[in-house]
Amino acid sequence: SLTKIMTAVTALESSPQGTMITVNSDHLNKEGDTGLLSDETWSLSNILKFTLLVSSNDGAAAVASSLGGSTFVDQMNEKAQSLGLYRMKFFNESGLDESVETAGGYGSAQDVAQLLNYAASNHQDIFETTQYPSLTVSSEDNINHTASNSDVLAGTIPGLVAGKTGTSDLAGANLAILFDAGIQHPVAVVVLGSTYNGRFNDVQNLVNAAIGTISDTAYNTQQ
């Protein structure tokens, strides 16, 4: 589901402001039920906030289907190339495994870090949503949806800018975050192929190490 970072970026950069997305029954057939309703209409910005926070496969399907259908994934891959993320390749908009042998998307930890940094820098109003443990988002039908963040570290990491989880049988359990470890010291942490709970421990340990290293450097510079 780290794939959804690129889904959101591609949607935002290929659509005019005010774009609306309507969810249909086909979108709801994706793995997992995050509470979206058939025939419910959303602003693009709100459905992306919801989709990123809860990692909604239904939401990602609705966005991709509405904004290009079969060509949307091509646009995602073109965007990866334009950003110099040459090891990234997407096969769908959600990140779900395509088969027992083919994942929904591929990329290195460095690619993911660069993509998350780009997304948070250029679409801050959308990706800052991922800082919060939970959020209530409304559709255009005035239906409120309470979204709980799939990243259990949200709200606990000081200076968190953005984050995204991802899990599949082939990819394992993944987590990418961007946080401010000190003044003018943004740090990206990406853990791939871990376990469901292990990724959170891994990221927390790396965050602590980064903060400690930067604090020590700052202290020594002042001496």
Coordinates of C-alpha atoms in Angstrom, one line a residue:
S1 CA 0.0 0.0 0.0
L2 CA 3.0 2.3 -0.2
T3 CA 1.8 2.4 -3.8
K4 CA -1.0 4.7 -2.7
I5 CA 1.5 7.5 -2.2
M6 CA 2.0 7.5 -6.0
T7 CA -1.8 7.1 -6.5
A8 CA -2.4 10.2 -4.6
V9 CA 0.4 12.2 -6.3
T10 CA -0.8 11.2 -9.8
A11 CA -4.4 12.0 -9.0
L12 CA -3.6 15.4 -7.7
E13 CA -1.3 16.3 -10.5
S14 CA -3.6 15.1 -13.3
S15 CA -6.9 16.5 -12.2
P16 CA -8.4 20.0 -12.0
Q17 CA -9.2 21.5 -8.6
G18 CA -12.8 20.6 -7.6
T19 CA -12.7 17.1 -9.1
M20 CA -15.4 14.8 -7.7
I21 CA -15.1 11.0 -7.3
T22 CA -18.1 8.7 -7.2
V23 CA -17.7 5.3 -5.5
N24 CA -19.5 2.4 -7.2
S25 CA -20.1 -1.3 -6.4
D26 CA -17.1 -2.4 -8.5
H27 CA -14.8 -0.3 -6.4
L28 CA -16.1 -1.9 -3.2
N29 CA -15.2 -5.4 -4.4
K30 CA -11.5 -4.8 -3.5
E31 CA -9.9 -6.5 -0.6
G32 CA -11.0 -4.9 2.8
D33 CA -14.0 -2.9 3.8
T34 CA -13.1 0.6 5.0
G35 CA -16.7 1.9 5.1
L36 CA -17.1 3.6 1.8
L37 CA -20.6 3.4 0.3
S38 CA -21.8 2.7 -3.3
D39 CA -23.0 5.8 -5.1
E40 CA -21.3 8.1 -2.5
T41 CA -19.6 11.1 -4.0
W42 CA -16.4 12.6 -2.6
S43 CA -14.2 15.6 -3.4
L44 CA -10.9 14.3 -4.6
S45 CA -9.0 15.8 -1.7
N46 CA -11.2 14.2 0.9
I47 CA -11.2 10.7 -0.6
L48 CA -7.4 10.9 -0.9
K49 CA -7.1 11.9 2.8
F50 CA -9.3 9.0 3.8
T51 CA -7.6 6.5 1.5
L52 CA -4.1 7.4 2.7
L53 CA -5.1 7.4 6.4
V54 CA -6.9 4.0 6.4
S55 CA -5.1 2.6 3.4
S56 CA -8.4 2.0 1.6
N57 CA -8.2 -0.2 -1.5
D58 CA -11.8 0.8 -2.4
G59 CA -10.8 4.5 -2.3
A60 CA -7.8 3.9 -4.5
A61 CA -9.9 2.0 -7.0
A62 CA -12.5 4.7 -7.1
V63 CA -9.9 7.4 -7.7
A64 CA -8.0 5.4 -10.4
S65 CA -11.2 4.4 -12.2
S66 CA -12.6 8.0 -12.2
L67 CA -9.3 9.5 -13.4
G68 CA -8.2 7.5 -16.4
G69 CA -9.3 3.9 -15.8
S70 CA -6.8 1.5 -17.4
T71 CA -4.4 4.4 -18.2
F72 CA -4.1 5.6 -14.7
V73 CA -1.4 3.1 -13.7
D74 CA 0.5 4.2 -16.9
Q75 CA 0.4 7.7 -15.6
M76 CA 1.8 6.5 -12.2
N77 CA 4.7 4.8 -13.9
E78 CA 5.4 7.9 -16.1
K79 CA 5.5 10.0 -12.9
A80 CA 8.0 7.7 -11.3
Q81 CA 10.2 8.0 -14.3
S82 CA 9.9 11.8 -14.3
L83 CA 11.0 11.9 -10.7
G84 CA 14.0 9.7 -11.4
L85 CA 12.6 6.7 -9.5
Y86 CA 13.8 4.2 -12.1
R87 CA 13.5 1.2 -9.9
M88 CA 9.8 1.8 -9.2
K89 CA 7.2 -0.1 -11.2
F90 CA 3.4 -0.1 -10.5
F91 CA 0.9 -2.7 -11.7
N92 CA -2.2 -1.3 -10.0
E93 CA -3.3 1.7 -7.9
S94 CA -3.6 0.0 -4.5
G95 CA -0.5 -2.1 -4.1
L96 CA -2.4 -5.4 -3.7
D97 CA -0.5 -8.4 -5.0
E98 CA -1.4 -9.1 -8.6
S99 CA -0.8 -12.9 -8.2
V100 CA 1.1 -15.3 -5.9
E101 CA 4.2 -14.3 -7.9
T102 CA 3.7 -10.7 -8.9
A103 CA 3.4 -7.8 -6.4
G104 CA 1.2 -4.7 -7.1
G105 CA 4.3 -2.5 -7.0
Y106 CA 8.1 -2.5 -6.7
G107 CA 10.7 0.0 -5.5
S108 CA 13.7 0.4 -3.3
A109 CA 13.7 2.0 0.1
Q110 CA 15.5 5.0 -1.4
D111 CA 12.8 5.3 -4.0
V112 CA 10.0 5.3 -1.4
A113 CA 11.9 7.8 0.7
Q114 CA 12.2 10.2 -2.3
L115 CA 8.6 9.7 -3.3
L116 CA 7.3 10.4 0.2
N117 CA 9.5 13.5 0.5
Y118 CA 8.2 14.7 -2.9
A119 CA 4.6 14.0 -2.0
A120 CA 4.8 15.8 1.4
S121 CA 6.6 18.8 0.0
N122 CA 4.3 19.3 -3.0
H123 CA 1.0 18.2 -1.5
Q124 CA 1.3 19.1 2.1
D125 CA -2.4 19.7 2.6
I126 CA -3.2 16.1 1.7
F127 CA -0.3 14.3 3.2
E128 CA -0.3 16.1 6.5
T129 CA -3.4 14.1 7.3
T130 CA -1.3 11.1 7.9
Q131 CA 0.2 12.7 11.0
Y132 CA -3.0 12.1 12.9
P133 CA -4.0 8.9 14.8
S134 CA -7.6 9.4 13.5
L135 CA -9.6 11.9 11.5
T136 CA -13.3 12.4 10.5
V137 CA -13.7 13.1 6.8
S138 CA -17.0 13.9 5.1
S139 CA -18.2 12.9 1.6
E140 CA -20.3 15.3 -0.5
D141 CA -23.4 13.4 0.7
N142 CA -22.6 14.8 4.2
I143 CA -21.8 11.3 5.5
N144 CA -19.0 11.4 8.1
H145 CA -16.4 8.7 8.1
T146 CA -14.0 8.3 11.0
A147 CA -10.7 7.2 9.7
S148 CA -8.2 5.4 12.0
N149 CA -4.6 5.7 10.9
S150 CA -3.0 2.4 9.9
D151 CA 0.3 3.7 11.3
V152 CA 0.1 3.2 15.0
L153 CA 3.1 5.5 15.5
A154 CA 1.1 8.5 14.2
G155 CA 0.8 11.0 17.0
T156 CA 3.8 9.6 18.9
I157 CA 6.8 10.6 16.8
P158 CA 7.8 14.3 17.4
G159 CA 7.9 16.3 14.2
L160 CA 6.1 13.7 12.1
V161 CA 5.4 15.2 8.6
A162 CA 3.9 12.2 6.8
G163 CA 3.7 8.4 6.9
K164 CA 2.3 5.4 5.1
T165 CA 2.0 1.7 5.9
G166 CA 1.9 -1.1 3.4
T167 CA 1.4 -4.9 3.8
S168 CA 1.0 -7.7 1.3
D169 CA 1.9 -11.4 1.2
L170 CA 4.8 -10.8 -1.2
A171 CA 6.0 -7.4 0.1
G172 CA 5.7 -8.3 3.8
A173 CA 5.0 -5.4 6.2
N174 CA 6.3 -2.0 5.4
L175 CA 6.3 1.5 6.8
A176 CA 7.6 4.8 5.5
I177 CA 7.7 8.1 7.5
L178 CA 9.1 11.6 7.1
F179 CA 9.8 13.6 10.2
D180 CA 11.8 16.6 11.4
A181 CA 14.6 15.3 13.6
G182 CA 15.8 18.8 14.4
I183 CA 15.8 22.3 12.9
Q184 CA 16.4 21.9 9.1
H185 CA 16.9 18.2 9.6
P186 CA 14.1 16.3 7.8
V187 CA 14.7 12.6 7.9
A188 CA 12.9 9.8 5.9
V189 CA 12.8 6.3 7.4
V190 CA 11.7 3.4 5.3
V191 CA 11.4 -0.2 6.5
L192 CA 10.5 -2.9 3.9
G193 CA 9.9 -6.6 4.3
S194 CA 9.4 -6.6 8.0
T195 CA 6.6 -8.1 10.1
Y196 CA 3.3 -6.5 11.0
N197 CA 4.4 -5.3 14.5
G198 CA 8.2 -5.4 13.8
R199 CA 8.0 -2.6 11.3
F200 CA 6.8 -0.2 14.0
N201 CA 9.6 -1.2 16.3
D202 CA 12.1 -0.9 13.5
V203 CA 11.0 2.5 12.6
Q204 CA 10.9 3.7 16.2
N205 CA 14.4 2.5 16.8
L206 CA 15.6 4.3 13.6
V207 CA 13.8 7.5 14.6
N208 CA 15.5 7.4 18.1
A209 CA 18.9 6.8 16.5
A210 CA 18.5 9.6 14.0
I211 CA 17.4 12.1 16.7
G212 CA 20.3 11.0 18.9
T213 CA 22.9 11.4 16.1
I214 CA 21.6 14.8 15.1
S215 CA 21.5 16.0 18.8
D216 CA 25.1 14.8 19.3
T217 CA 26.3 16.5 16.1
A218 CA 24.6 19.8 17.1
Y219 CA 26.2 19.5 20.6
N220 CA 29.7 18.8 19.3
T221 CA 29.4 21.7 16.8
Q222 CA 28.6 24.1 19.6
Q223 CA 31.7 23.0 21.7

